[in-house]
Amino acid sequence: MYFLELGGEDDAFAIREAESAAADVRSVAPGLAVANTVVPERVHGLAYTHRASALLGRTDADLASATVLLEAAPIDRSGTVAVRATDVHGSTGVATDRAERELGQVLVDRGFEVDLEDPDHILRVAFSEGRLECDENGRGDLLSAPDDEGDEPRGERVSVCALGWLAAESVRDFGTRAPTDKPFFQPGSMDPLLARAVANVAGARPGATILDPMCGTGGVLVEAGLVGADVVGTDAQAKMARGARTNLEHFLEPDEPSPTGAERGSWHVGRGDATRLPIADDAVDGVVFDAPYGRQSKIDTHRLEDLVSGALAETRRVASRAVVVADRSWAAEAREAGWELEAAFERRVHRSLTRYVLVLE
Ligand SMILES: C[S@@+](CC[C@H](N)C(=O)[O-])C[C@H]1O[C@@H](n2cnc3c(N)ncnc32)[C@H](O)[C@@H]1O
């Protein structure tokens, strides 16, 4: 059993992404989940999971309980150790430096030597308190509107401290791919964290082919390619197809190895209409697209509704899984195109923009 330290503000979505790297993922407290198994190489490529640790045990979110747990836990390793503690979202008020010292002392009393610089093993200790927004399967019912102010808070109250040996960490290099720092930038580009997460949910991994039929600057394709997927993109605008090529060349063809450890995938981008894809039936494993927003003008000959419906039908023809990101829920159009809605997430970006993420099978 492992515990996962989640990032971002939406645990249900983080858990959905973590399922691309772990089996049987369940939420246990805000920012924390457990999983039966993890694939370390895939954890390296996750956006909204920071770490996976082999679970030693779980107790209440206070230092005394964590100390008792660590004193009694069976430990089958040798070598030097360091303890790293975190108070998730500052929710518990536990002093993490004190927790690191006291739990480190427990390990010293059990015969370990501490090496803070380069330890053989890192003990992760995560304290979290709050309400569980997800159901027991880790899925959030995020299609319903958030609580109005004054409503009773939802979810069961929990207080958790998870202890475990660090097994894998994700590579936090997303800042190096901020949309404005890419060789080709256009307003409306997807930020690399969300792009990586939706690529992972769509099935990006070595050996898989991921298509973005409205690829814009290629944000999703870059992230899918960096975790090893072969990527294919089209865009109706020649300028976008050219710009996406520039970005893909820059990020998927450098000399140095990929920081996630995966070999970068191959890439192909051309000008094309998402409602009439020049791609054979069932030729790709997953599709991701970021539909133009209502206020974006360059939709060529299509009304936005026709464009999205047409693209949903075409993606259904070429793939059996899709992730759609948009400024409204296109769930009805997706069902009409023959998709089943597997999960849906709402993320409020700012006052006037909510992002909808639909996972379609
Ligand atoms: C929201 S943007 C995609 C942004 C992209 N995810 C990125 O990170 O840059 C939507 C894109 O859809 C493209 N588009 C509009 N109509 C299209 C169509 N019929 N076929 C293909 N692409 C289309 C636009 O040119 C635009 O680049």
Short mmCIF file of C-alpha atoms and ligand atoms in Angstrom, two decimals:
data_model
loop_
_atom_site.label_atom_id
_atom_site.label_comp_id
_atom_site.label_asym_id
_atom_site.label_seq_id
_atom_site.Cartn_x
_atom_site.Cartn_y
_atom_site.Cartn_z
CA MET A 1 0.00 0.00 0.00
CA TYR A 2 1.18 3.53 -0.84
CA PHE A 3 0.13 7.01 0.11
CA LEU A 4 0.07 9.84 -2.39
CA GLU A 5 0.66 13.52 -1.64
CA LEU A 6 -1.60 15.41 -4.02
CA GLY A 7 -1.14 18.90 -5.42
CA GLY A 8 -3.57 21.45 -6.81
CA GLU A 9 -6.91 22.38 -5.34
CA ASP A 10 -9.06 19.59 -6.69
CA ASP A 11 -8.37 16.21 -5.09
CA ALA A 12 -10.94 14.34 -7.18
CA PHE A 13 -9.22 15.48 -10.36
CA ALA A 14 -5.75 14.73 -8.93
CA ILE A 15 -6.94 11.23 -8.03
CA ARG A 16 -8.35 10.73 -11.52
CA GLU A 17 -4.92 11.61 -12.93
CA ALA A 18 -3.10 9.45 -10.34
CA GLU A 19 -5.09 6.45 -11.59
CA SER A 20 -2.86 6.59 -14.70
CA ALA A 21 0.09 5.68 -12.45
CA ALA A 22 -1.46 3.72 -9.56
CA ALA A 23 -4.14 1.12 -8.88
CA ASP A 24 -7.13 1.48 -6.59
CA VAL A 25 -6.58 5.12 -5.58
CA ARG A 26 -8.79 6.39 -2.72
CA SER A 27 -8.94 9.74 -1.00
CA VAL A 28 -8.23 9.59 2.77
CA ALA A 29 -7.92 13.28 3.71
CA PRO A 30 -7.59 16.61 1.91
CA GLY A 31 -4.46 16.37 -0.26
CA LEU A 32 -3.84 12.71 0.63
CA ALA A 33 -4.81 9.44 -1.06
CA VAL A 34 -3.83 5.79 -0.74
CA ALA A 35 -3.22 3.31 -3.57
CA ASN A 36 -2.62 -0.43 -3.69
CA THR A 37 0.25 -0.27 -6.19
CA VAL A 38 2.12 2.46 -8.05
CA VAL A 39 4.24 2.46 -11.21
CA PRO A 40 7.19 4.68 -10.17
CA GLU A 41 8.13 5.72 -13.75
CA ARG A 42 4.60 7.01 -14.27
CA VAL A 43 4.55 8.84 -10.94
CA HIS A 44 7.54 10.83 -12.31
CA GLY A 45 5.23 12.23 -15.01
CA LEU A 46 2.21 13.17 -12.86
CA ALA A 47 1.14 16.81 -12.57
CA TYR A 48 -1.13 16.76 -9.51
CA THR A 49 0.64 14.10 -7.42
CA HIS A 50 3.91 15.16 -5.85
CA ARG A 51 5.01 11.94 -4.18
CA ALA A 52 4.16 8.30 -3.61
CA SER A 53 5.45 6.62 -0.44
CA ALA A 54 5.26 3.01 0.73
CA LEU A 55 2.81 3.28 3.63
CA LEU A 56 4.14 2.40 7.09
CA GLY A 57 0.90 3.29 8.79
CA ARG A 58 -1.83 5.85 9.28
CA THR A 59 -3.02 7.52 12.46
CA ASP A 60 -4.57 10.77 13.72
CA ALA A 61 -3.05 14.10 12.69
CA ASP A 62 -1.00 14.74 15.84
CA LEU A 63 2.64 14.19 16.65
CA ALA A 64 2.03 11.95 19.70
CA SER A 65 0.02 9.45 17.61
CA ALA A 66 2.63 9.55 14.83
CA THR A 67 5.39 8.84 17.38
CA VAL A 68 3.56 5.82 18.82
CA LEU A 69 2.93 4.52 15.32
CA LEU A 70 6.59 4.84 14.30
CA GLU A 71 7.84 3.23 17.54
CA ALA A 72 5.73 0.16 16.84
CA ALA A 73 5.90 -0.08 13.02
CA PRO A 74 7.82 -3.01 11.53
CA ILE A 75 10.81 -1.62 9.59
CA ASP A 76 12.62 -3.90 7.17
CA ARG A 77 15.32 -1.55 5.86
CA SER A 78 18.80 -0.50 6.79
CA GLY A 79 20.98 2.49 5.92
CA THR A 80 20.75 6.21 6.66
CA VAL A 81 17.45 8.05 7.00
CA ALA A 82 15.89 11.52 6.98
CA VAL A 83 12.38 12.51 8.04
CA ARG A 84 10.46 15.08 5.96
CA ALA A 85 7.12 16.26 7.33
CA THR A 86 4.38 18.37 5.81
CA ASP A 87 1.20 19.97 7.14
CA VAL A 88 -1.14 19.77 4.14
CA HIS A 89 -2.67 23.20 3.35
CA GLY A 90 -1.55 24.24 6.89
CA SER A 91 -4.66 22.39 8.08
CA THR A 92 -3.40 20.82 11.33
CA GLY A 93 -1.06 23.37 12.90
CA VAL A 94 1.45 20.57 13.64
CA ALA A 95 4.99 22.02 13.84
CA THR A 96 6.69 20.08 11.05
CA ASP A 97 10.27 20.89 12.12
CA ARG A 98 9.53 19.49 15.58
CA ALA A 99 7.84 16.44 13.98
CA GLU A 100 10.96 15.84 11.88
CA ARG A 101 13.23 16.06 14.94
CA GLU A 102 11.09 13.86 17.20
CA LEU A 103 10.34 11.21 14.60
CA GLY A 104 14.00 11.25 13.56
CA GLN A 105 14.88 10.51 17.21
CA VAL A 106 12.51 7.51 17.15
CA LEU A 107 14.44 6.17 14.16
CA VAL A 108 17.78 6.84 15.90
CA ASP A 109 16.50 4.94 18.97
CA ARG A 110 15.66 2.10 16.60
CA GLY A 111 19.29 1.98 15.40
CA PHE A 112 19.24 4.21 12.30
CA GLU A 113 21.75 6.90 11.46
CA VAL A 114 20.37 10.23 10.24
CA ASP A 115 21.78 11.82 7.06
CA LEU A 116 19.89 14.96 6.11
CA GLU A 117 21.94 15.60 2.94
CA ASP A 118 21.89 12.29 1.12
CA PRO A 119 19.87 9.68 3.04
CA ASP A 120 19.32 6.13 1.77
CA HIS A 121 15.66 6.38 2.82
CA ILE A 122 13.34 9.33 3.29
CA LEU A 123 10.43 8.95 5.71
CA ARG A 124 7.55 11.13 4.51
CA VAL A 125 5.10 12.23 7.19
CA ALA A 126 1.95 14.06 6.05
CA PHE A 127 -0.57 15.61 8.45
CA SER A 128 -3.99 16.62 7.10
CA GLU A 129 -7.33 17.60 8.57
CA GLY A 130 -10.56 18.66 6.94
CA ARG A 131 -13.56 17.34 5.08
CA LEU A 132 -13.42 14.64 2.47
CA GLU A 133 -15.05 15.98 -0.66
CA CYS A 134 -14.63 12.73 -2.59
CA ASP A 135 -16.70 9.57 -2.17
CA GLU A 136 -15.00 6.35 -1.06
CA ASN A 137 -13.83 5.70 -4.64
CA GLY A 138 -12.01 8.99 -4.69
CA ARG A 139 -14.49 10.50 -7.12
CA GLY A 140 -15.90 13.93 -6.48
CA ASP A 141 -19.40 14.80 -7.47
CA LEU A 142 -18.10 17.97 -9.00
CA LEU A 143 -20.80 18.47 -11.60
CA SER A 144 -23.05 19.91 -8.92
CA ALA A 145 -22.52 23.55 -8.06
CA PRO A 146 -20.21 24.31 -5.13
CA ASP A 147 -21.88 25.09 -1.82
CA ASP A 148 -23.36 28.53 -1.50
CA GLU A 149 -21.98 30.50 1.40
CA GLY A 150 -23.82 29.64 4.58
CA ASP A 151 -24.58 26.05 3.55
CA GLU A 152 -23.50 23.26 5.89
CA PRO A 153 -20.05 22.11 4.80
CA ARG A 154 -20.20 18.80 2.94
CA GLY A 155 -18.19 15.67 3.57
CA GLU A 156 -16.96 13.60 6.50
CA ARG A 157 -14.49 15.27 8.92
CA VAL A 158 -11.15 13.49 9.00
CA SER A 159 -7.81 13.84 10.80
CA VAL A 160 -4.97 11.83 9.30
CA CYS A 161 -1.23 11.41 9.65
CA ALA A 162 0.30 9.11 7.01
CA LEU A 163 3.85 7.81 7.38
CA GLY A 164 5.76 6.06 4.62
CA TRP A 165 9.06 5.59 2.82
CA LEU A 166 9.39 7.80 -0.24
CA ALA A 167 9.10 5.60 -3.34
CA ALA A 168 8.72 8.04 -6.25
CA GLU A 169 8.41 11.78 -6.86
CA SER A 170 7.02 13.68 -9.83
CA VAL A 171 9.39 15.91 -11.76
CA ARG A 172 8.45 19.52 -11.01
CA ASP A 173 9.80 21.22 -14.12
CA PHE A 174 6.48 22.67 -15.35
CA GLY A 175 7.70 26.22 -14.69
CA THR A 176 10.21 25.83 -17.53
CA ARG A 177 7.31 25.43 -19.97
CA ALA A 178 5.12 28.40 -19.03
CA PRO A 179 3.08 29.25 -22.17
CA THR A 180 4.59 32.74 -22.43
CA ASP A 181 8.14 31.33 -22.37
CA LYS A 182 7.59 28.89 -25.23
CA PRO A 183 9.10 29.67 -28.64
CA PHE A 184 5.53 30.05 -30.00
CA PHE A 185 2.92 31.65 -27.75
CA GLN A 186 -0.72 32.62 -28.29
CA PRO A 187 -3.26 33.72 -25.69
CA GLY A 188 -5.47 30.81 -24.62
CA SER A 189 -2.62 28.27 -24.39
CA MET A 190 -3.18 25.62 -21.76
CA ASP A 191 -0.91 25.73 -18.73
CA PRO A 192 1.51 22.78 -18.62
CA LEU A 193 0.17 21.31 -15.35
CA LEU A 194 -3.38 20.96 -16.65
CA ALA A 195 -2.07 19.86 -20.06
CA ARG A 196 0.04 17.10 -18.44
CA ALA A 197 -2.87 15.96 -16.26
CA VAL A 198 -5.38 15.70 -19.13
CA ALA A 199 -2.77 13.97 -21.29
CA ASN A 200 -2.22 11.41 -18.52
CA VAL A 201 -5.98 10.90 -18.07
CA ALA A 202 -6.29 10.35 -21.85
CA GLY A 203 -3.71 7.54 -21.54
CA ALA A 204 -0.41 9.21 -22.50
CA ARG A 205 2.48 6.80 -21.91
CA PRO A 206 5.21 5.12 -23.94
CA GLY A 207 3.66 3.19 -26.82
CA ALA A 208 0.34 5.10 -26.80
CA THR A 209 -0.71 7.57 -29.51
CA ILE A 210 -2.44 10.76 -28.36
CA LEU A 211 -4.24 13.14 -30.73
CA ASP A 212 -5.15 16.78 -30.16
CA PRO A 213 -7.31 17.76 -33.15
CA MET A 214 -7.39 21.46 -32.13
CA CYS A 215 -3.82 21.61 -30.91
CA GLY A 216 -3.27 25.38 -30.88
CA THR A 217 0.27 25.99 -29.63
CA GLY A 218 0.68 22.27 -28.91
CA GLY A 219 0.54 22.52 -25.10
CA VAL A 220 -1.11 19.11 -24.61
CA LEU A 221 1.06 17.44 -27.24
CA VAL A 222 4.27 18.65 -25.59
CA GLU A 223 3.22 17.21 -22.22
CA ALA A 224 2.01 13.91 -23.71
CA GLY A 225 5.26 13.61 -25.70
CA LEU A 226 7.39 14.25 -22.59
CA VAL A 227 5.86 11.21 -20.84
CA GLY A 228 6.69 9.11 -23.90
CA ALA A 229 3.49 9.09 -25.99
CA ASP A 230 3.59 9.46 -29.78
CA VAL A 231 1.57 12.59 -30.52
CA VAL A 232 -0.49 13.80 -33.47
CA GLY A 233 -2.00 17.27 -33.81
CA THR A 234 -4.15 19.23 -36.22
CA ASP A 235 -5.33 22.83 -36.16
CA ALA A 236 -7.53 24.70 -38.61
CA GLN A 237 -5.16 27.67 -38.65
CA ALA A 238 -1.90 27.30 -40.59
CA LYS A 239 -0.24 29.72 -38.15
CA MET A 240 -1.13 27.45 -35.21
CA ALA A 241 0.02 24.27 -36.96
CA ARG A 242 3.34 25.96 -37.74
CA GLY A 243 3.68 27.30 -34.20
CA ALA A 244 2.86 23.92 -32.63
CA ARG A 245 5.60 22.38 -34.78
CA THR A 246 8.08 24.96 -33.48
CA ASN A 247 7.15 24.13 -29.87
CA LEU A 248 7.23 20.37 -30.40
CA GLU A 249 10.60 20.55 -32.07
CA HIS A 250 11.90 22.61 -29.17
CA PHE A 251 10.59 20.40 -26.35
CA LEU A 252 10.56 16.93 -27.89
CA GLU A 253 13.83 17.01 -29.80
CA PRO A 254 16.47 18.44 -27.46
CA ASP A 255 19.72 16.60 -26.94
CA GLU A 256 19.41 15.98 -23.22
CA PRO A 257 17.25 13.11 -21.87
CA SER A 258 13.70 13.84 -20.67
CA PRO A 259 13.62 14.68 -16.93
CA THR A 260 10.76 12.21 -16.41
CA GLY A 261 13.08 9.45 -17.62
CA ALA A 262 10.71 8.51 -20.47
CA GLU A 263 12.01 8.53 -24.02
CA ARG A 264 10.20 11.35 -25.82
CA GLY A 265 7.55 10.27 -28.28
CA SER A 266 7.43 11.00 -32.01
CA TRP A 267 5.24 13.88 -33.26
CA HIS A 268 3.25 14.89 -36.34
CA VAL A 269 1.31 18.12 -36.79
CA GLY A 270 -0.66 19.30 -39.80
CA ARG A 271 -3.33 21.79 -40.75
CA GLY A 272 -6.72 20.10 -40.55
CA ASP A 273 -10.37 20.35 -39.59
CA ALA A 274 -11.28 18.58 -36.33
CA THR A 275 -14.69 17.68 -37.80
CA ARG A 276 -13.10 15.85 -40.76
CA LEU A 277 -9.91 14.26 -39.51
CA PRO A 278 -7.54 12.69 -42.03
CA ILE A 279 -7.10 9.74 -39.64
CA ALA A 280 -8.27 6.11 -39.95
CA ASP A 281 -10.93 4.62 -37.64
CA ASP A 282 -9.59 3.59 -34.20
CA ALA A 283 -6.08 4.75 -35.14
CA VAL A 284 -5.25 6.53 -31.87
CA ASP A 285 -5.46 5.54 -28.19
CA GLY A 286 -6.68 8.79 -26.71
CA VAL A 287 -7.83 12.24 -27.76
CA VAL A 288 -7.54 15.49 -25.83
CA PHE A 289 -8.93 18.77 -26.99
CA ASP A 290 -9.37 22.20 -25.58
CA ALA A 291 -12.42 23.51 -27.45
CA PRO A 292 -12.31 27.16 -28.47
CA TYR A 293 -14.02 29.36 -25.91
CA GLY A 294 -17.14 31.30 -26.83
CA ARG A 295 -15.23 34.53 -27.14
CA GLN A 296 -12.52 33.09 -29.38
CA SER A 297 -13.25 34.16 -32.92
CA LYS A 298 -11.19 31.93 -35.20
CA ILE A 299 -13.64 29.07 -35.64
CA ASP A 300 -13.51 29.25 -39.41
CA THR A 301 -16.70 28.06 -41.05
CA HIS A 302 -18.31 26.40 -38.00
CA ARG A 303 -20.68 27.57 -35.30
CA LEU A 304 -19.09 26.64 -31.97
CA GLU A 305 -21.83 24.02 -31.25
CA ASP A 306 -21.35 22.40 -34.67
CA LEU A 307 -17.58 22.44 -34.29
CA VAL A 308 -17.65 20.71 -30.88
CA SER A 309 -20.35 18.20 -31.92
CA GLY A 310 -18.48 17.43 -35.14
CA ALA A 311 -15.16 17.06 -33.30
CA LEU A 312 -16.77 14.78 -30.68
CA ALA A 313 -18.16 12.52 -33.43
CA GLU A 314 -14.82 12.42 -35.25
CA THR A 315 -12.84 11.67 -32.10
CA ARG A 316 -15.33 8.87 -31.30
CA ARG A 317 -14.51 7.40 -34.73
CA VAL A 318 -10.72 7.48 -34.20
CA ALA A 319 -10.40 6.72 -30.45
CA SER A 320 -12.13 4.99 -27.56
CA ARG A 321 -11.17 7.56 -24.91
CA ALA A 322 -11.22 11.34 -24.91
CA VAL A 323 -10.73 14.21 -22.51
CA VAL A 324 -12.42 17.50 -23.40
CA VAL A 325 -11.56 20.80 -21.74
CA ALA A 326 -13.92 23.71 -22.29
CA ASP A 327 -15.59 26.76 -20.79
CA ARG A 328 -18.93 24.93 -20.60
CA SER A 329 -20.04 21.34 -20.15
CA TRP A 330 -20.47 19.68 -23.54
CA ALA A 331 -21.83 16.52 -21.85
CA ALA A 332 -25.09 16.42 -23.85
CA GLU A 333 -23.23 16.82 -27.16
CA ALA A 334 -20.75 14.13 -26.07
CA ARG A 335 -23.55 11.65 -25.34
CA GLU A 336 -25.17 12.45 -28.67
CA ALA A 337 -21.87 11.65 -30.39
CA GLY A 338 -21.91 8.18 -28.77
CA TRP A 339 -19.62 8.81 -25.81
CA GLU A 340 -20.29 7.76 -22.22
CA LEU A 341 -19.44 10.33 -19.59
CA GLU A 342 -16.98 8.57 -17.28
CA ALA A 343 -16.20 11.57 -15.05
CA ALA A 344 -16.61 15.33 -15.07
CA PHE A 345 -14.74 18.03 -13.18
CA GLU A 346 -15.36 21.72 -12.78
CA ARG A 347 -12.48 24.04 -12.01
CA ARG A 348 -13.15 27.67 -11.39
CA VAL A 349 -10.26 29.61 -12.96
CA HIS A 350 -11.56 33.07 -12.04
CA ARG A 351 -14.88 34.87 -11.56
CA SER A 352 -16.01 34.66 -15.17
CA LEU A 353 -14.25 31.47 -16.26
CA THR A 354 -14.98 27.94 -15.09
CA ARG A 355 -13.14 25.15 -16.84
CA TYR A 356 -14.97 21.90 -17.44
CA VAL A 357 -13.04 18.69 -17.91
CA LEU A 358 -15.01 15.75 -19.32
CA VAL A 359 -13.58 12.23 -19.39
CA LEU A 360 -15.29 10.24 -22.14
CA GLU A 361 -15.19 6.53 -22.88
C1 LIG B 1 -8.43 26.82 -27.11
S1 LIG B 1 -7.44 26.69 -28.50
C2 LIG B 1 -6.41 25.32 -28.15
C3 LIG B 1 -5.30 25.71 -27.24
C4 LIG B 1 -4.28 24.62 -27.04
N1 LIG B 1 -4.74 23.57 -26.15
C5 LIG B 1 -2.96 25.19 -26.56
O1 LIG B 1 -2.45 24.75 -25.50
O2 LIG B 1 -2.44 26.09 -27.19
C6 LIG B 1 -8.53 26.06 -29.73
C7 LIG B 1 -7.90 25.86 -31.09
O3 LIG B 1 -8.90 25.28 -31.94
C8 LIG B 1 -8.58 25.67 -33.26
N2 LIG B 1 -9.73 25.40 -34.13
C9 LIG B 1 -10.86 26.11 -34.31
N3 LIG B 1 -11.68 25.51 -35.19
C10 LIG B 1 -11.06 24.37 -35.58
C11 LIG B 1 -11.39 23.30 -36.44
N4 LIG B 1 -12.53 23.29 -37.13
N5 LIG B 1 -10.52 22.29 -36.58
C12 LIG B 1 -9.34 22.29 -35.92
N6 LIG B 1 -8.97 23.27 -35.09
C13 LIG B 1 -9.81 24.30 -34.91
C14 LIG B 1 -8.20 27.12 -33.13
O4 LIG B 1 -7.42 27.52 -34.23
C15 LIG B 1 -7.42 27.11 -31.79
O5 LIG B 1 -6.05 27.01 -32.04
#
